[in-house]
Tab-separated table of C-alpha atoms in Angstrom:
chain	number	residue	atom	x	y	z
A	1	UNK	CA	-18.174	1.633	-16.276
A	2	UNK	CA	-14.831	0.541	-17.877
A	3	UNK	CA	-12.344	-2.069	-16.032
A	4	UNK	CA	-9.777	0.711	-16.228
A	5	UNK	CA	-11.717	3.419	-14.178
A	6	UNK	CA	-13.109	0.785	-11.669
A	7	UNK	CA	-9.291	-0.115	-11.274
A	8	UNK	CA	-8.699	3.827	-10.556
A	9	UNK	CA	-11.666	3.834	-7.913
A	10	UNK	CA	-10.988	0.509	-6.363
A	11	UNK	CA	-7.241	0.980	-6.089
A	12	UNK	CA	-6.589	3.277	-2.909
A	13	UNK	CA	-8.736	1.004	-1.190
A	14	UNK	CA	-6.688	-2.201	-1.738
A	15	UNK	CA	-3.933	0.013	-0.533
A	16	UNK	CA	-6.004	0.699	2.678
A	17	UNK	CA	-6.756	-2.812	2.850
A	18	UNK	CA	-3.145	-4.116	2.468
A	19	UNK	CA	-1.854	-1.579	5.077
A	20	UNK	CA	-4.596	-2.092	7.739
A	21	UNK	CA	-3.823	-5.740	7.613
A	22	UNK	CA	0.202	-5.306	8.166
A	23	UNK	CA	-1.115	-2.769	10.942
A	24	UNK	CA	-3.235	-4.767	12.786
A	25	UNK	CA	-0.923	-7.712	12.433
A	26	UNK	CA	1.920	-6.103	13.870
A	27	UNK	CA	-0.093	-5.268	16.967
A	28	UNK	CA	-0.932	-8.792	17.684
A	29	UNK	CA	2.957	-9.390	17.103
A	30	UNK	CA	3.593	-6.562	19.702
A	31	UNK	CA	1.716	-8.455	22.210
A	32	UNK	CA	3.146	-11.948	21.617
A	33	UNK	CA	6.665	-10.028	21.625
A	34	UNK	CA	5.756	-8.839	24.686
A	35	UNK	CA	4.617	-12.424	26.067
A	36	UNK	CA	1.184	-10.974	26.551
A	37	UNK	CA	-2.046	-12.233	25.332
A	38	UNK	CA	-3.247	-10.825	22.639
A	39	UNK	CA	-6.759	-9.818	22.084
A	40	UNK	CA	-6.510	-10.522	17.773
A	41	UNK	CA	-6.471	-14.144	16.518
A	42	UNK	CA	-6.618	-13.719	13.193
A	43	UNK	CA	-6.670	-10.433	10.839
A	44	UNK	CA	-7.736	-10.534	6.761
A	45	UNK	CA	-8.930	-7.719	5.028
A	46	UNK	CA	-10.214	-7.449	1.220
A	47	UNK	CA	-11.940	-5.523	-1.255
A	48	UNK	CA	-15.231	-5.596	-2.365
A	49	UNK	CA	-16.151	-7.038	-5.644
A	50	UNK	CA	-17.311	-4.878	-8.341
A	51	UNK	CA	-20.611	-7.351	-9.012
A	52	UNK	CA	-20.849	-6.892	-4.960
A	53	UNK	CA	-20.667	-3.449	-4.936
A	54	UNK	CA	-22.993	-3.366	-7.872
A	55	UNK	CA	-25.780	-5.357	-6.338
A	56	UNK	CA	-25.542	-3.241	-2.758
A	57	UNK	CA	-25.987	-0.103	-4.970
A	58	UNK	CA	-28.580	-1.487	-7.327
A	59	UNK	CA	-30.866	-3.157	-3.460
A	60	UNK	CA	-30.154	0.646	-2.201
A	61	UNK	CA	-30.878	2.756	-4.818
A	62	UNK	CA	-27.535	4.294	-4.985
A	63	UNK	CA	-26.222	6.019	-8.445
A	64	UNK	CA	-22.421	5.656	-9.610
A	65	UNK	CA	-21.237	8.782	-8.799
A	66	UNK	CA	-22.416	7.990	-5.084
A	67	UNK	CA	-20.529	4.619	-4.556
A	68	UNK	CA	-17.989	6.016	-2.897
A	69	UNK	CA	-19.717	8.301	-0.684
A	70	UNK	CA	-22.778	5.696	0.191
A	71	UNK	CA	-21.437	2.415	0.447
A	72	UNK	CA	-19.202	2.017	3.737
A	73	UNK	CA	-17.893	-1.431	3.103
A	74	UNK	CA	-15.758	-1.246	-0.139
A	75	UNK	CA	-12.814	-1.665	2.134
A	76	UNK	CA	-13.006	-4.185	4.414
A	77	UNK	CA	-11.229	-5.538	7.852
A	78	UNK	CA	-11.789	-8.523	9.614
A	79	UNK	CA	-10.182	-8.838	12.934
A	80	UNK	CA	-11.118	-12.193	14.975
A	81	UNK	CA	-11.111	-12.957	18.587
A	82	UNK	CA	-11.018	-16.022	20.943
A	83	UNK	CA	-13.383	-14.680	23.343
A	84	UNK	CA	-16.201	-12.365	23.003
A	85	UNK	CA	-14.665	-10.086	26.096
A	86	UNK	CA	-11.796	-9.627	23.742
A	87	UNK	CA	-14.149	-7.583	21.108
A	88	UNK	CA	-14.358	-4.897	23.384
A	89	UNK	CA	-10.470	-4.514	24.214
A	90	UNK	CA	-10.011	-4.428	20.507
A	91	UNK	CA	-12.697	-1.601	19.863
A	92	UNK	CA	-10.712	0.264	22.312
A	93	UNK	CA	-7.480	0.004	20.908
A	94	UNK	CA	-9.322	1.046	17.316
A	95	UNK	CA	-10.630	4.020	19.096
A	96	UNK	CA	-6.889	4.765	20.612
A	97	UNK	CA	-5.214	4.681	17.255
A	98	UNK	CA	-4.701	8.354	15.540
A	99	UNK	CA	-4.638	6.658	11.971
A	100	UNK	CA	-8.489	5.571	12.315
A	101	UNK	CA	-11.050	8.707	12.739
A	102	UNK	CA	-14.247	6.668	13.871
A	103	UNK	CA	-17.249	7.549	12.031
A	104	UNK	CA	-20.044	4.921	13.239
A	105	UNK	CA	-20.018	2.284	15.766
A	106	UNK	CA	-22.928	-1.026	15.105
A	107	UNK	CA	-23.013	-3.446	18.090
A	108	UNK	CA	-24.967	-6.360	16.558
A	109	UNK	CA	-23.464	-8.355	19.768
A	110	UNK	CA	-25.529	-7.308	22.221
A	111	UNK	CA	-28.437	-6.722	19.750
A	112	UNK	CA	-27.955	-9.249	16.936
A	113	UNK	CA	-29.647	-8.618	13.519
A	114	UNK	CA	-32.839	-10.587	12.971
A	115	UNK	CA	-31.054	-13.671	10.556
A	116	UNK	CA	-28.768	-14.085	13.635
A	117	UNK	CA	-25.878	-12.637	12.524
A	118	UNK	CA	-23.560	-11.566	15.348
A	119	UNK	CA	-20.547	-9.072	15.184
A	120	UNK	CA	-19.169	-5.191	16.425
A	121	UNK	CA	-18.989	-3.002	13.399
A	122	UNK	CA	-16.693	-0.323	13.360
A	123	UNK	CA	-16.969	2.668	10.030
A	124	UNK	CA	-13.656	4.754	9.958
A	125	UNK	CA	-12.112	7.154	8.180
A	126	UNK	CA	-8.214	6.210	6.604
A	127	UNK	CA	-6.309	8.372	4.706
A	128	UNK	CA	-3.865	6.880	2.316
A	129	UNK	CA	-1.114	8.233	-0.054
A	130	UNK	CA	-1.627	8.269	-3.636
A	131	UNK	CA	0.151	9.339	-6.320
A	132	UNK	CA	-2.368	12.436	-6.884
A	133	UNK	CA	-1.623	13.252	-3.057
A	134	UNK	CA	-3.649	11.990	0.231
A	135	UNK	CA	-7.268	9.726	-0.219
A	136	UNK	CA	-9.701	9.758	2.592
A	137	UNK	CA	-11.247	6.320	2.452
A	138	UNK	CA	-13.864	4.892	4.620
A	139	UNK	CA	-13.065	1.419	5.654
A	140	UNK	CA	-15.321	-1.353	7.764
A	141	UNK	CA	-14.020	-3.036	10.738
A	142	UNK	CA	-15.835	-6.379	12.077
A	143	UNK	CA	-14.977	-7.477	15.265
A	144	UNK	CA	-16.351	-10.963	16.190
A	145	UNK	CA	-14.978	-14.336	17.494
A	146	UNK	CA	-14.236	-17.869	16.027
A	147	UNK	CA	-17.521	-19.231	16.576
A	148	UNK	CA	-19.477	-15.731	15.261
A	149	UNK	CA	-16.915	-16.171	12.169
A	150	UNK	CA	-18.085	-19.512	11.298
A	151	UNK	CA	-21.683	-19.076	11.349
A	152	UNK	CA	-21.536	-15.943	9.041
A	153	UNK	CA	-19.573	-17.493	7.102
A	154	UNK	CA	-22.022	-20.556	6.372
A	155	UNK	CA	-24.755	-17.878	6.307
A	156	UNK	CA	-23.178	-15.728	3.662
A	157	UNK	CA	-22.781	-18.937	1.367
A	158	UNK	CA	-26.623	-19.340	1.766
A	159	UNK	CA	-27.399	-15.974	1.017
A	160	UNK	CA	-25.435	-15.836	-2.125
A	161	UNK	CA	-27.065	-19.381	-2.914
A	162	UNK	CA	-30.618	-18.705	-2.355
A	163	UNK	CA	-30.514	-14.467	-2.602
A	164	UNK	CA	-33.598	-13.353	-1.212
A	165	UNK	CA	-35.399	-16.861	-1.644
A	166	UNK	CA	-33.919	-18.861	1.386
A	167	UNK	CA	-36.427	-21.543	2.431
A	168	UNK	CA	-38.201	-21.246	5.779
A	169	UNK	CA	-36.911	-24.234	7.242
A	170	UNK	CA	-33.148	-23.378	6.279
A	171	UNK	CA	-33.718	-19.634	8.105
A	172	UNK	CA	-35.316	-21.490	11.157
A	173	UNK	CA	-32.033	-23.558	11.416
A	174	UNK	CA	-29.439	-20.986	10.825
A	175	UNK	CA	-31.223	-18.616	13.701
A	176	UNK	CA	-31.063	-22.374	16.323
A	177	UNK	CA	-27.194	-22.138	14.798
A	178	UNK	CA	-27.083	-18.754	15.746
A	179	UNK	CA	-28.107	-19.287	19.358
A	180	UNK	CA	-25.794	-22.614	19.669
A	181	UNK	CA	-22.894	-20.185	18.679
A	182	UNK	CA	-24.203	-17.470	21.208
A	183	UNK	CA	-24.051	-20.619	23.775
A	184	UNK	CA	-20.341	-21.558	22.975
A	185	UNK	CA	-19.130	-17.952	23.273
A	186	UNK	CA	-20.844	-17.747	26.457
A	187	UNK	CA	-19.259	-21.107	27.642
A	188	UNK	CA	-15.881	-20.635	26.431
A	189	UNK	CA	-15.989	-17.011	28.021
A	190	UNK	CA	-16.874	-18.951	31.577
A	191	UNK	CA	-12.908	-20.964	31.284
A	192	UNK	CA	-11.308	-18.014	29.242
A	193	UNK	CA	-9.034	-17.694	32.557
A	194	UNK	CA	-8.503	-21.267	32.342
A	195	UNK	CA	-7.825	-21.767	28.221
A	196	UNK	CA	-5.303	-18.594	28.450
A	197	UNK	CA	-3.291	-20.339	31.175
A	198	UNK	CA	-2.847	-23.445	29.232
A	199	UNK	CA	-2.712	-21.978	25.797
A	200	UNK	CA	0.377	-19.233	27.844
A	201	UNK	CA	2.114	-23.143	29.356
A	202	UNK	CA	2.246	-24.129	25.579
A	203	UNK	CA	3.243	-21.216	24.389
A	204	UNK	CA	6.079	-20.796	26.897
A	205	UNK	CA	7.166	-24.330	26.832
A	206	UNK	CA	7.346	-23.859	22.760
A	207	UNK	CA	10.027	-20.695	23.448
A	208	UNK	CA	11.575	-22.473	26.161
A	209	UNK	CA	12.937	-25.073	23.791
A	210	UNK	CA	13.228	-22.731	20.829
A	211	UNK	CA	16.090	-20.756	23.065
A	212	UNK	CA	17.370	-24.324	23.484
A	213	UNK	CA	17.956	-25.187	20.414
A	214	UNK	CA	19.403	-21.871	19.056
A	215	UNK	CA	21.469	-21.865	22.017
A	216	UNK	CA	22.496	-25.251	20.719
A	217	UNK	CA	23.288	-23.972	16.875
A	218	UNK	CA	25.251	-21.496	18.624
A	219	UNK	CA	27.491	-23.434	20.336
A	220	UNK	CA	27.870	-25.509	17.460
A	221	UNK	CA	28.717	-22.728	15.414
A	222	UNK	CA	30.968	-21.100	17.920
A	223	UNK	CA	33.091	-24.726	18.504
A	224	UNK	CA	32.875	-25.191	14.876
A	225	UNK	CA	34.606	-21.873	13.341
């Protein structure tokens, strides 16, 4: 396929990717605005490569003119929590939104795939505007936490390293990783009242003495004109 008509194909989902991000951004920035907690740590979002997507159609049997329609992940969302509890208040507010039509929902929290790998999965529909008129793209959502993040990230450097050859030994430890992670969440999820109490002190201490000082530059400004 020529680079121009993979730009074509993979362009309305960059678009998708680059709004969802501002999107999901904005409502942790609605929270902190609103000196709440907020359930999103960290958002990042990107498109699939075209070797990627190649490989996933070539392992699934799935011809070009079917990319589109068979492979879910082309545009991808990655939305990452402090605490696992948080994963389910940001499913919700995914299912709440009226920009999002859910198509499939894959809990591999409380049934986690067999490498280990831990994370909520959420296929939707999003509809962006092109200039031939409105695209329908499907775009993955993964929901998962600091310590989930970590792990698949290690394990997705292995798997590109090895492919499908990843020594015994190496699996064995990555699954004991796994359920160290598993343990931490779990932990962590035991003082979440605690952690969100300090991490509220700092943050209220840090806007506290931001007033302070631009109460300050005022003043100096005012006595100064």
């Amino acid at each position: 396929m020529e680079i121009q008509l993979w730009r074509q194909i993979l362009e309305p989902y960059q678009l998708a990717v680059d709004e969802l991000v501002v999107k999901f951004l904005h409502v942790k920035q609605q929270y902190q605005n609103a000196r709440k907690y907020s359930p999103i740590e960290m958002v990042s979002g990107r498109v699939k490569k075209v070797s990627s997507i190649l490989d996933k159609a070539k392992r699934k049997g799935i011809g070009i003119e079917e990319l589109e329609e068979k492979i879910e992940d082309i545009a991808g969302i990655r939305l990452i929590c402090q605490f696992v509890e948080d994963i389910n208040t940001v499913v919700e507010i995914i299912r709440n939104r009226s920009d999002l039509e859910i198509k499939q929902e894959k809990d591999y929290i409380s049934q986690s795939k067999a490498s280990g790998y831990r994370s909520y999965h959420v296929i939707a529909y999003y509809t962006v505007q092109t200039i031939g008129g409105p695209k329908k793209l499907e775009v993955e959502i993964q929901i998962r936490t600091l310590a989930m993040n970590f792990w698949s990230t290690i394990e997705h450097s292995l798997q590109y390293k090895y492919k499908e050859h990843m020594p015994d030994e190496l699996r064995e430890r990555l699954l004991r990783a796994a359920d160290a992670v598993e343990v931490l969440d779990n932990e962590m999820g035991s003082v979440r009242d605690e952690i969100m109490d300090a991490q509220n002190s700092n943050k209220q201490r840090a806007t506290i003495i931001s007033d302070i000082l631009g109460n300050i530059e005022n003043l100096y400004y005012v006595a100064n004109r």
